Amino acid sequence: GLFFIAETPPASKPEFDISQRDYSAIQIKSLAMHESVTQMWQSFLAANAQQTTFPDHEISTFHFCDNQTDADQCAALVLKGIKRATASSLAELQLHNIPIPRQDDLHVVTDFAGVAQCIIRTVQVDILRFADITETHAPLEGEGEGSLAHWRAAHIGYFSRVLKDTPLQIDDDLLIAFEQFEVVFPERSPEATE
């Protein structure tokens, strides 16, 4: 499949302007979508009713990880403002026919059961070799103690599971889409990070 890689945003990027896209025309598609996803999306649209232009791609809905414990924990970390990034292998995205994330993509994040937790906006995507993930990247994922050693061990385990039926090697050359994001809905109160 073809992947579109977002350019790295300029250092002094203006604030995100939700009015640049009309997300009301987007249809969220899922065979077994929880009603909370539609409810959250409609609330987001109502809170951002000034939309005037059309988007150039669809929104997605997903949960982090491949098991309930980790998925629910990651969603909670996002809501607390601790988890501000995620990493997917390009092979995993291609295997599931998922495009590489792009700057300003919106995603409805759910828990493992599919219940909507929040809406995030992609702020930056870097395509890196597994070996090129650094001590700067690892803490942005907000998991474990935030060390690079923890990040590497957790992701070797994860990629080994999700790519087990492929001939791919989980090694330093595995390409990673390192996606940084921010929560755009619901707005977090200052005490949510305490």
Coordinates of C-alpha atoms in Angstrom, one line a residue, residues 6-10 13-14 16 84-85 101-107 120-126 140 178-184:
A6 CA 3.7 14.0 7.2
E7 CA 6.3 16.7 7.1
T8 CA 7.8 17.7 10.4
P9 CA 6.0 20.8 11.6
P10 CA 8.0 24.0 11.8
K13 CA 3.9 26.1 14.5
P14 CA 0.7 28.2 15.0
F16 CA -4.2 24.1 15.8
R84 CA 1.6 11.9 24.4
A85 CA 3.0 9.5 21.7
P101 CA -0.5 8.8 10.5
R102 CA -0.3 12.4 9.3
Q103 CA -0.1 15.7 11.1
D104 CA -3.6 16.9 12.1
D105 CA -5.2 13.4 11.8
L106 CA -7.9 12.9 14.4
H107 CA -8.5 9.6 16.2
I120 CA -6.6 13.0 19.8
R121 CA -4.9 15.1 17.1
T122 CA -1.6 14.0 15.6
V123 CA 1.0 16.8 16.0
Q124 CA 4.1 15.2 14.5
V125 CA 5.1 11.9 12.9
D126 CA 8.7 10.8 12.5
L140 CA 6.6 10.6 25.5
F178 CA 6.6 7.6 16.0
E179 CA 3.4 9.6 16.4
Q180 CA 3.1 12.5 18.9
F181 CA -0.4 13.7 19.7
E182 CA -2.5 15.9 21.9
V183 CA -6.0 15.4 23.4
V184 CA -8.4 17.8 21.7

